[in-house]
Short mmCIF file of C-alpha atoms in Angstrom, two decimals:
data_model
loop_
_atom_site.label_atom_id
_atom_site.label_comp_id
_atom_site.label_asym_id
_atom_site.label_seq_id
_atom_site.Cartn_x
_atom_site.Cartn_y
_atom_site.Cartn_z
CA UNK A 1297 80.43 82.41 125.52
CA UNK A 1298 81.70 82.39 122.05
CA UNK A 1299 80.94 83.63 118.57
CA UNK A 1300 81.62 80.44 116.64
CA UNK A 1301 82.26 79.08 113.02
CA UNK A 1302 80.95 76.00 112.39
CA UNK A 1303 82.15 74.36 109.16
CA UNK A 1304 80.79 71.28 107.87
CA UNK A 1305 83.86 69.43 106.99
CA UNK A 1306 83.58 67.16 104.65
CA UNK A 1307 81.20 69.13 102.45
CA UNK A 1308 83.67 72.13 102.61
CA UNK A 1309 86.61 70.14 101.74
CA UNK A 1310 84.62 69.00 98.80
CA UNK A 1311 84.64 72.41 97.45
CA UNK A 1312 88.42 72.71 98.45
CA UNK A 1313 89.32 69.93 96.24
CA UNK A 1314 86.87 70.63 93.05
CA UNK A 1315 88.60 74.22 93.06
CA UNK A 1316 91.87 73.13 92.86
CA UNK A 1317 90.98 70.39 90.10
CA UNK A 1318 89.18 73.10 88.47
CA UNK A 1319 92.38 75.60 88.32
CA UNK A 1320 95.50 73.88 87.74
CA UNK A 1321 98.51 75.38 89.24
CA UNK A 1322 96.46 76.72 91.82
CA UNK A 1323 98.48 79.06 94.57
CA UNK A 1324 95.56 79.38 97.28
CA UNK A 1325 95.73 82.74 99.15
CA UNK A 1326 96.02 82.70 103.12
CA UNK A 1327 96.28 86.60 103.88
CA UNK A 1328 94.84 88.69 106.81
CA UNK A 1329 92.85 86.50 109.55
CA UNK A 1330 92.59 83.44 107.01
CA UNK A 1331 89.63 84.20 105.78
CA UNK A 1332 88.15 83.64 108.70
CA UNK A 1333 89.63 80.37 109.53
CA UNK A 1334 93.19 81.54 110.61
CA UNK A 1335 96.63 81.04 109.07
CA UNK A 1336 97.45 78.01 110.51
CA UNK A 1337 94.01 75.75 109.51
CA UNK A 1338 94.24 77.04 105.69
CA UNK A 1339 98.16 76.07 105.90
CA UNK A 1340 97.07 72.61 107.16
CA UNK A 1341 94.47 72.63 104.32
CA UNK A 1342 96.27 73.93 101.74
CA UNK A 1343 99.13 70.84 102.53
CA UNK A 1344 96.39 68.03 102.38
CA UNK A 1345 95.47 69.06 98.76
CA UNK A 1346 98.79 68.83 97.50
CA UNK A 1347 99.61 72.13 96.40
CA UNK A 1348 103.22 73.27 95.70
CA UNK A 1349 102.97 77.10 96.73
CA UNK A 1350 100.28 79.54 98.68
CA UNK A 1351 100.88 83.31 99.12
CA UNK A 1352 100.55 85.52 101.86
CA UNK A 1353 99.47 89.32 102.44
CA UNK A 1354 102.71 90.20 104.79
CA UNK A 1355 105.83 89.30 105.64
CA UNK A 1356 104.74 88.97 109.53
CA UNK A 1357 102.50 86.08 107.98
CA UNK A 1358 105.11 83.71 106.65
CA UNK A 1359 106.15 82.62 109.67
CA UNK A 1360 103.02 81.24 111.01
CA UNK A 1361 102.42 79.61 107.81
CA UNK A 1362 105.87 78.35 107.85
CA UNK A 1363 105.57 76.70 111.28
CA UNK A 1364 101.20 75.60 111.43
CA UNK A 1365 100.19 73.90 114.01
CA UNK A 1366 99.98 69.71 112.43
CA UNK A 1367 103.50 70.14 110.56
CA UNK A 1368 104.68 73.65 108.11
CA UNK A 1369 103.89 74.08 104.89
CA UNK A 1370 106.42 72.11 103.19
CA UNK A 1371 106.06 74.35 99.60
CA UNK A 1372 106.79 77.90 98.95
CA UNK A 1373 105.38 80.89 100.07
CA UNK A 1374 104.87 84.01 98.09
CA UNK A 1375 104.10 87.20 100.23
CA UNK A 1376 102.23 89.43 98.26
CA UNK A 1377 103.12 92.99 99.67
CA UNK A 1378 105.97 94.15 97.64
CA UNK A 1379 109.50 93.43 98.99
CA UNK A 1380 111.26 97.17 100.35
CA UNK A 1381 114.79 97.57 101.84
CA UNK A 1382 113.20 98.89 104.88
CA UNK A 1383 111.29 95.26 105.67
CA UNK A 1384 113.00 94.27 108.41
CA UNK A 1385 110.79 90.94 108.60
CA UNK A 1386 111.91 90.31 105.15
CA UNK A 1387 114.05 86.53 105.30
CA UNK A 1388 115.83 85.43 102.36
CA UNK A 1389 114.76 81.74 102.97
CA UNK A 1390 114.93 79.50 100.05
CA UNK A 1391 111.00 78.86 100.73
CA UNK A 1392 109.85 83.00 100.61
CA UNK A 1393 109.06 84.13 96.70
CA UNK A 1394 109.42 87.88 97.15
CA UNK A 1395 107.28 90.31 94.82
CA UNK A 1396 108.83 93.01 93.47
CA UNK A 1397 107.36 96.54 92.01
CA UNK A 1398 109.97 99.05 91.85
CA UNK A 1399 113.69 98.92 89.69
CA UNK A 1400 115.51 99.91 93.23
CA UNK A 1401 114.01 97.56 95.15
CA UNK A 1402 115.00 94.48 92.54
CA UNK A 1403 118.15 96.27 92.46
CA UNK A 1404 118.84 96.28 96.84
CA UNK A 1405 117.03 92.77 96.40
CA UNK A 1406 119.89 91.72 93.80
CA UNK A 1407 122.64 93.09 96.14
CA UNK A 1408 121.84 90.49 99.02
CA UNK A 1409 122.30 87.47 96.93
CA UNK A 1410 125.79 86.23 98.00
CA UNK A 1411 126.41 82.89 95.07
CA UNK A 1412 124.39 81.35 92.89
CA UNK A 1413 122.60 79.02 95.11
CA UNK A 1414 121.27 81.26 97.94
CA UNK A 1415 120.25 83.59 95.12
CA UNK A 1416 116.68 85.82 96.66
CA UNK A 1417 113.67 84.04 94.83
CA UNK A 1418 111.29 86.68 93.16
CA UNK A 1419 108.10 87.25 90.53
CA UNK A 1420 108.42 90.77 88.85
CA UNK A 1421 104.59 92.61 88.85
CA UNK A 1422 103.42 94.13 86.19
CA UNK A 1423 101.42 97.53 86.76
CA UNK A 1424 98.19 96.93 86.37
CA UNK A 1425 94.40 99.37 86.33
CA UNK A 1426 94.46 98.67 89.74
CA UNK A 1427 97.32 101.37 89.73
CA UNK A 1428 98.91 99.68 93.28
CA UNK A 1429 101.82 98.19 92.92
CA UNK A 1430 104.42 97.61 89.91
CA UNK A 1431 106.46 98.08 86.88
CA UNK A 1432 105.46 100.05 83.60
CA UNK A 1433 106.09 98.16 80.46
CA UNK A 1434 109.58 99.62 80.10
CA UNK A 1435 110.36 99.04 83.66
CA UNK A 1436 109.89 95.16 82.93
CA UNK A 1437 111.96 95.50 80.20
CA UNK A 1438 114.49 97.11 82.29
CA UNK A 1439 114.07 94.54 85.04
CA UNK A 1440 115.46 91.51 82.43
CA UNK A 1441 118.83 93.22 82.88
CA UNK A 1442 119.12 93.53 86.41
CA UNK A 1443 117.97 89.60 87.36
CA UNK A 1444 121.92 88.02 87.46
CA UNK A 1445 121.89 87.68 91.49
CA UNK A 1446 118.39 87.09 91.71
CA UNK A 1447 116.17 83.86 90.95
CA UNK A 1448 113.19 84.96 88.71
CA UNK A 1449 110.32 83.08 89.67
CA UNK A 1450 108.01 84.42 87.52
CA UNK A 1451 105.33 87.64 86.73
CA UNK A 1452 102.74 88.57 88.98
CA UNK A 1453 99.54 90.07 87.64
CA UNK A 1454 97.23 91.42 90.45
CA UNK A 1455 93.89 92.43 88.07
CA UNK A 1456 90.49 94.19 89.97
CA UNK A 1457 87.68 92.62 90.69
CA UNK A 1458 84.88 94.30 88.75
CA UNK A 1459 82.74 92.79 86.87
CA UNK A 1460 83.55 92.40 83.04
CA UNK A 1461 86.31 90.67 81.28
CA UNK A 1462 89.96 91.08 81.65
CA UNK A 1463 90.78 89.30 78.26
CA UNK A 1464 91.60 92.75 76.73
CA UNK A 1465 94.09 93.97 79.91
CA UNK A 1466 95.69 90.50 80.39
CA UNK A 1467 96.33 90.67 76.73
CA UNK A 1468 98.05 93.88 76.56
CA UNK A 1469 100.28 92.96 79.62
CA UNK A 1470 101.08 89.98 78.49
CA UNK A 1471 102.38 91.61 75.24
CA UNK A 1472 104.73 93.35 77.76
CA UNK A 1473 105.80 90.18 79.72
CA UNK A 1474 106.62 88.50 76.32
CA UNK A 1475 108.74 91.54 75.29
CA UNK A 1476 110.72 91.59 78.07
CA UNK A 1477 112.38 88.54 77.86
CA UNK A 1478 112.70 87.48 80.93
CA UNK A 1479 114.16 83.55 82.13
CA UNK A 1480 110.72 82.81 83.16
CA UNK A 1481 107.57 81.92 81.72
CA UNK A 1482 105.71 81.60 84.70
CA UNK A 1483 102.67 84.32 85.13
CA UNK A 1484 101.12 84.05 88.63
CA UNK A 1485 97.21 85.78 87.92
CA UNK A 1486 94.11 86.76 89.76
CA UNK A 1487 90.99 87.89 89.59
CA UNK A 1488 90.46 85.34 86.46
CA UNK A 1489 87.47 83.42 85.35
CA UNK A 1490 88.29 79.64 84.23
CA UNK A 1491 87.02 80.22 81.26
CA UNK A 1492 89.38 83.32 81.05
CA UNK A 1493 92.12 81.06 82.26
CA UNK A 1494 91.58 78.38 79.61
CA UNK A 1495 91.66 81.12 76.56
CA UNK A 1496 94.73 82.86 78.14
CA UNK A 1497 96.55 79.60 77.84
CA UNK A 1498 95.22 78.56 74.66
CA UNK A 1499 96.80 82.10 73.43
CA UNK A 1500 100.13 81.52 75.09
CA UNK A 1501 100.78 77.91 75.33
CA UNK A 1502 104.18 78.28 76.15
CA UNK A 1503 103.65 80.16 79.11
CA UNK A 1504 102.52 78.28 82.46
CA UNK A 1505 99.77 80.68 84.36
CA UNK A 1506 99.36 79.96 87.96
CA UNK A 1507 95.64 81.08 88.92
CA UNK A 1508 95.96 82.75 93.16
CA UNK A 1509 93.02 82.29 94.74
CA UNK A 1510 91.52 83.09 98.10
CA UNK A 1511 87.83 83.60 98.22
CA UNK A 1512 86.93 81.38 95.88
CA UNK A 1513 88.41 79.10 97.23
CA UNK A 1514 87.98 79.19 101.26
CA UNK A 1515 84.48 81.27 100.90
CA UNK A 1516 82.93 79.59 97.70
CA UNK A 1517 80.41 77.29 99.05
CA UNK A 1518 79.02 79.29 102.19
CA UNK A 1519 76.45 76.85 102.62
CA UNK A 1520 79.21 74.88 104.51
CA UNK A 1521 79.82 77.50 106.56
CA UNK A 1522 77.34 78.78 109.67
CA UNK A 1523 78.64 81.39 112.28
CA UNK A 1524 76.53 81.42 115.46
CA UNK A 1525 76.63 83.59 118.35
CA UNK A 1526 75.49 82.95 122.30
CA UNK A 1527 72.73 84.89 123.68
CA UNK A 1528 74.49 86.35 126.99
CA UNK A 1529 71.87 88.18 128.76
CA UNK A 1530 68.15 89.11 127.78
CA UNK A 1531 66.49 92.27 129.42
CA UNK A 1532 62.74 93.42 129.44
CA UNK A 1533 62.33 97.21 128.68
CA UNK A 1534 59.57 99.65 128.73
CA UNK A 1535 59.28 102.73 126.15
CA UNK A 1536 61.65 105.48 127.52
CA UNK A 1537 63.68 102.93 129.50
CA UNK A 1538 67.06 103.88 129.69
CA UNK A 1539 70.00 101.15 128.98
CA UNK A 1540 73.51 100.80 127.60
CA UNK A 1541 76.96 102.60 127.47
CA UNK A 1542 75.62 106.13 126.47
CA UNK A 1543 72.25 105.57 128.35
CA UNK A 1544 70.02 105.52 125.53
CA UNK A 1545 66.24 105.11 125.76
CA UNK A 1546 64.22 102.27 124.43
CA UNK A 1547 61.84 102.95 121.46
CA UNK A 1548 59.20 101.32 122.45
CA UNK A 1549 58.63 98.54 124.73
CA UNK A 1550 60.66 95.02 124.19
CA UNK A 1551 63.48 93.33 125.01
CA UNK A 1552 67.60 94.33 125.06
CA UNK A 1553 69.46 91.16 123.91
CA UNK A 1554 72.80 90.71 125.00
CA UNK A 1555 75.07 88.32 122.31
CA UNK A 1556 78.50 87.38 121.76
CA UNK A 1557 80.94 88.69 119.44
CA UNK A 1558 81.48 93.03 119.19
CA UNK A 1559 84.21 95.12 117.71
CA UNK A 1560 87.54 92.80 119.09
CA UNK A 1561 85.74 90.27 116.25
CA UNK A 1562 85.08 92.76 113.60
CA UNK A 1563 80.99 93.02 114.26
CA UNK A 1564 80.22 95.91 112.91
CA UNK A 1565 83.20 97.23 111.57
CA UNK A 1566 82.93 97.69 107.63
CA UNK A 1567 85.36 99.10 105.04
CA UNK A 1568 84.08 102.24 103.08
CA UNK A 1569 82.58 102.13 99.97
CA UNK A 1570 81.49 104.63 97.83
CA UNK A 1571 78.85 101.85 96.12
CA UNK A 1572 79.47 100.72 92.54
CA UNK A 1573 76.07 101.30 91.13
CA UNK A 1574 73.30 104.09 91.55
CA UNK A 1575 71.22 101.41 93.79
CA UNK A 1576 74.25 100.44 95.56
CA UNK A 1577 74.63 104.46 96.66
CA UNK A 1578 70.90 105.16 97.47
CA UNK A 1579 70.99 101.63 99.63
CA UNK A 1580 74.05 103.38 101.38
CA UNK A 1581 71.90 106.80 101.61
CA UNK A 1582 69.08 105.11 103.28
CA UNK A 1583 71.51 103.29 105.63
CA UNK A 1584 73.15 106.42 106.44
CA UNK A 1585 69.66 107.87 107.51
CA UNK A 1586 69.11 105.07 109.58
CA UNK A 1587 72.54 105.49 111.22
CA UNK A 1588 71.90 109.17 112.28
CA UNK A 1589 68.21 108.07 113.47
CA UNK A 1590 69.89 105.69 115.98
CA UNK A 1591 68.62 102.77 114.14
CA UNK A 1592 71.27 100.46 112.64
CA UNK A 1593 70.73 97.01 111.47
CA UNK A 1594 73.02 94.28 112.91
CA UNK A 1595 73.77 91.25 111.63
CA UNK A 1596 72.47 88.80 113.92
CA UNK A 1597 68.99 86.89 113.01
CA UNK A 1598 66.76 86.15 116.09
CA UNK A 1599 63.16 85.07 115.27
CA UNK A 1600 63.44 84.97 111.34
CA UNK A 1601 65.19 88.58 111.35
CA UNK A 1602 67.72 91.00 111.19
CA UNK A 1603 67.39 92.70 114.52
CA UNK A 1604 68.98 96.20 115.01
CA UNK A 1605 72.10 97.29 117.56
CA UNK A 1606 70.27 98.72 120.84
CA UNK A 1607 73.25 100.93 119.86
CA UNK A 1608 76.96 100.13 118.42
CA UNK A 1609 78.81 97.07 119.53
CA UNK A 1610 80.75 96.35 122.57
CA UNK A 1611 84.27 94.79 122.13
CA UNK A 1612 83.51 91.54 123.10
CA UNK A 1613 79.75 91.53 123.22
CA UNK A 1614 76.46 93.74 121.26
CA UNK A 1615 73.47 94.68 122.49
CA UNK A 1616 70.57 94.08 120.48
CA UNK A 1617 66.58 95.54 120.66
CA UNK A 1618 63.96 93.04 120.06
CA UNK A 1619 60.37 94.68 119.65
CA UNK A 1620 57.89 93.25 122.10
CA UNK A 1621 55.94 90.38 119.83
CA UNK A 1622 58.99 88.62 119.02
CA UNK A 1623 60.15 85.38 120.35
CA UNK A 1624 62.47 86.52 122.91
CA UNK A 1625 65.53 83.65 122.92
CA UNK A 1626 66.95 82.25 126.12
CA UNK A 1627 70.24 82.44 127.49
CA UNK A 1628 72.72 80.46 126.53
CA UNK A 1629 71.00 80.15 123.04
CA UNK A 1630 72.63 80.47 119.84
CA UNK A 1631 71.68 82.93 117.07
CA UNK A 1632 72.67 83.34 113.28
CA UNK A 1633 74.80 85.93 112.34
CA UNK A 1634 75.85 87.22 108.85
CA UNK A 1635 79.71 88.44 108.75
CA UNK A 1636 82.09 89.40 106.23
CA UNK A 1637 84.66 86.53 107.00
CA UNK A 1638 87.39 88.69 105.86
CA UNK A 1639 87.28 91.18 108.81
CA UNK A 1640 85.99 88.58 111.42
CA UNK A 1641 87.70 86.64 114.07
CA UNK A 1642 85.97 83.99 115.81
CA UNK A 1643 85.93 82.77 119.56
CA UNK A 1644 86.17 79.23 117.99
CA UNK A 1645 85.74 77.00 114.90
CA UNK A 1646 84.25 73.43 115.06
CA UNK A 1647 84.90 71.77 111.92
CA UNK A 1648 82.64 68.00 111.44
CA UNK A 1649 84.29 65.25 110.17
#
């Protein structure tokens, strides 16, 4: 039985379309799993509300944008991993925007465009705090002379996502992009507020800033969204009962609840963090004792709760314990489940309407 995404349709596309109105030039982001969704359902989406370009995390993602299931994405398609000679995925289709970061790459870039029509399509980044990708200031100045065989889309500026205003960055970059001189005035941006947004181009009204967005977007009204898992199995136990792959013992007497969805769908699996704030850290202390007592919260609700792993997910399936006083669930019933839709892929996804 499935772990499943249930989307209420016509209240999520609501949200799809009062994003875009409220960003102009909007490129909507469709990296990684799709946000949950998949490639080819935000490539579908991202047609029906009219938009002229998304971006993608890899070059091994273009093509299933390219070719979604319902008809391609008719626009272009911006892949967001910097372009390197060694990309052997790497087309030079008229629809991929490449990004470059480094002088030699825009130079190897510039050496595969044959004439002036089939020139390779590109936005120059600028170096940001995030310190990832990109050129320095003089680098971008550099770049303007190296753009003959090459079709200069525009500048990319990737920003974190801390809290706090960018104003002050964006307008020191943006010093940069204007002193390079480059044949576009395009800036492609994220990470911005709208209000941000609106006093960036009220600055520099002669440059056209394209906002990418991905959670926002996808993610920003969650109360669309409800993931539900299928209870496979349930179990009595008695205190000192012993269950599961590493034969553990049960606590104390209740019940070992078998549900849907394990590692192969991301449950479970979490990217480090080292915790922004002091209370972020100490929450991540106490966790960590809980993890070396055995006792790790999942995030699957049964009976008003979050009930903890009986120990750490299957593949395909976890095992939960219930203490004895709650209401056990049946088989075949679904539960609530709290995932980071970023790392999760589900069994299915029933979208109403």
């Amino acid at each position: 039985m499935p772990l499943s995404l249930y989307v209420d349709g016509p209240r999520w596309r609501a949200h799809l379309e009062s994003v875009r109105s409220a960003h102009p030039g909007i490129v909507p982001v469709l990296k990684g799993n799709g946000y949950g969704f998949g490639l080819p359902r935000l490539a579908q989406e991202a047609t029906r509300i009219g938009v002229d370009t998304v971006a993608v995390g890899m070059y091994s993602e273009v093509a299933t944008v390219a070719a979604a299931s319902g008809g391609p994405f008719p626009g272009s398609i911006m892949v967001l991993s910097p372009w390197r000679p060694f990309e052997r995925r790497a087309g030079l289709e008229r629809q991929v925007i490449h990004t470059v970061g480094r002088l030699e790459d825009l130079r190897a870039l510039s050496e595969l465009g044959a004439t002036e029509h089939d020139r390779p399509r590109v936005v120059l980044e600028r170096m940001t705090s995030m310190r990832r990708h990109g050129l320095s200031a003089r680098e971008l100045r550099e770049a303007a002379t190296h753009v003959d065989r090459v079709a200069v889309e525009g500048v990319a500026i990737h920003l974190p996502i801390s809290k706090g205003s960018h104003l002050t960055e964006v307008n020191r970059l943006m010093t940069d992009v204007v002193a390079a001189g480059l044949p576009s005035r395009r800036v492609y941006i994220s990470h911005l507020t709208g209000s941000e947004l609106a006093t960036l181009r009220g600055s520099y009204p002669d440059y056209e800033f394209r906002p990418r967005v991905g959670t926002e977007l996808w993610l920003g009204d969650r109360s669309a969204l409800d993931v539900r898992a299928t209870v496979l199995d349930v179990h009595p136990v008695e205190r000192g009962d012993v269950f599961g792959y590493r034969s553990r013992t049960a606590p104390a007497a209740g019940s070992i609840v078998v549900v849907s969805g394990g590692t192969a769908h991301g449950v479970g699996l979490e990217s480090p963090t080292g915790g922004a704030t002091l209370k972020d850290r100490a929450a991540r202390i106490a966790k960590g004792g809980l993890d070396a007592a055995g006792f790790v919260r999942s995030p699957y609700t049964i009976d008003g709760k979050l009930r903890l792993f009986a120990e750490p997910p299957h593949m395909q399936a976890s095992m939960l314990f219930l203490s004895h006083g709650a209401q056990v669930p049946e088989v075949g019933d679904e539960v609530s489940v709290r995932v980071r839709f970023t790392a999760t892929t589900f069994d299915e996804t029933v979208v109403s309407g």
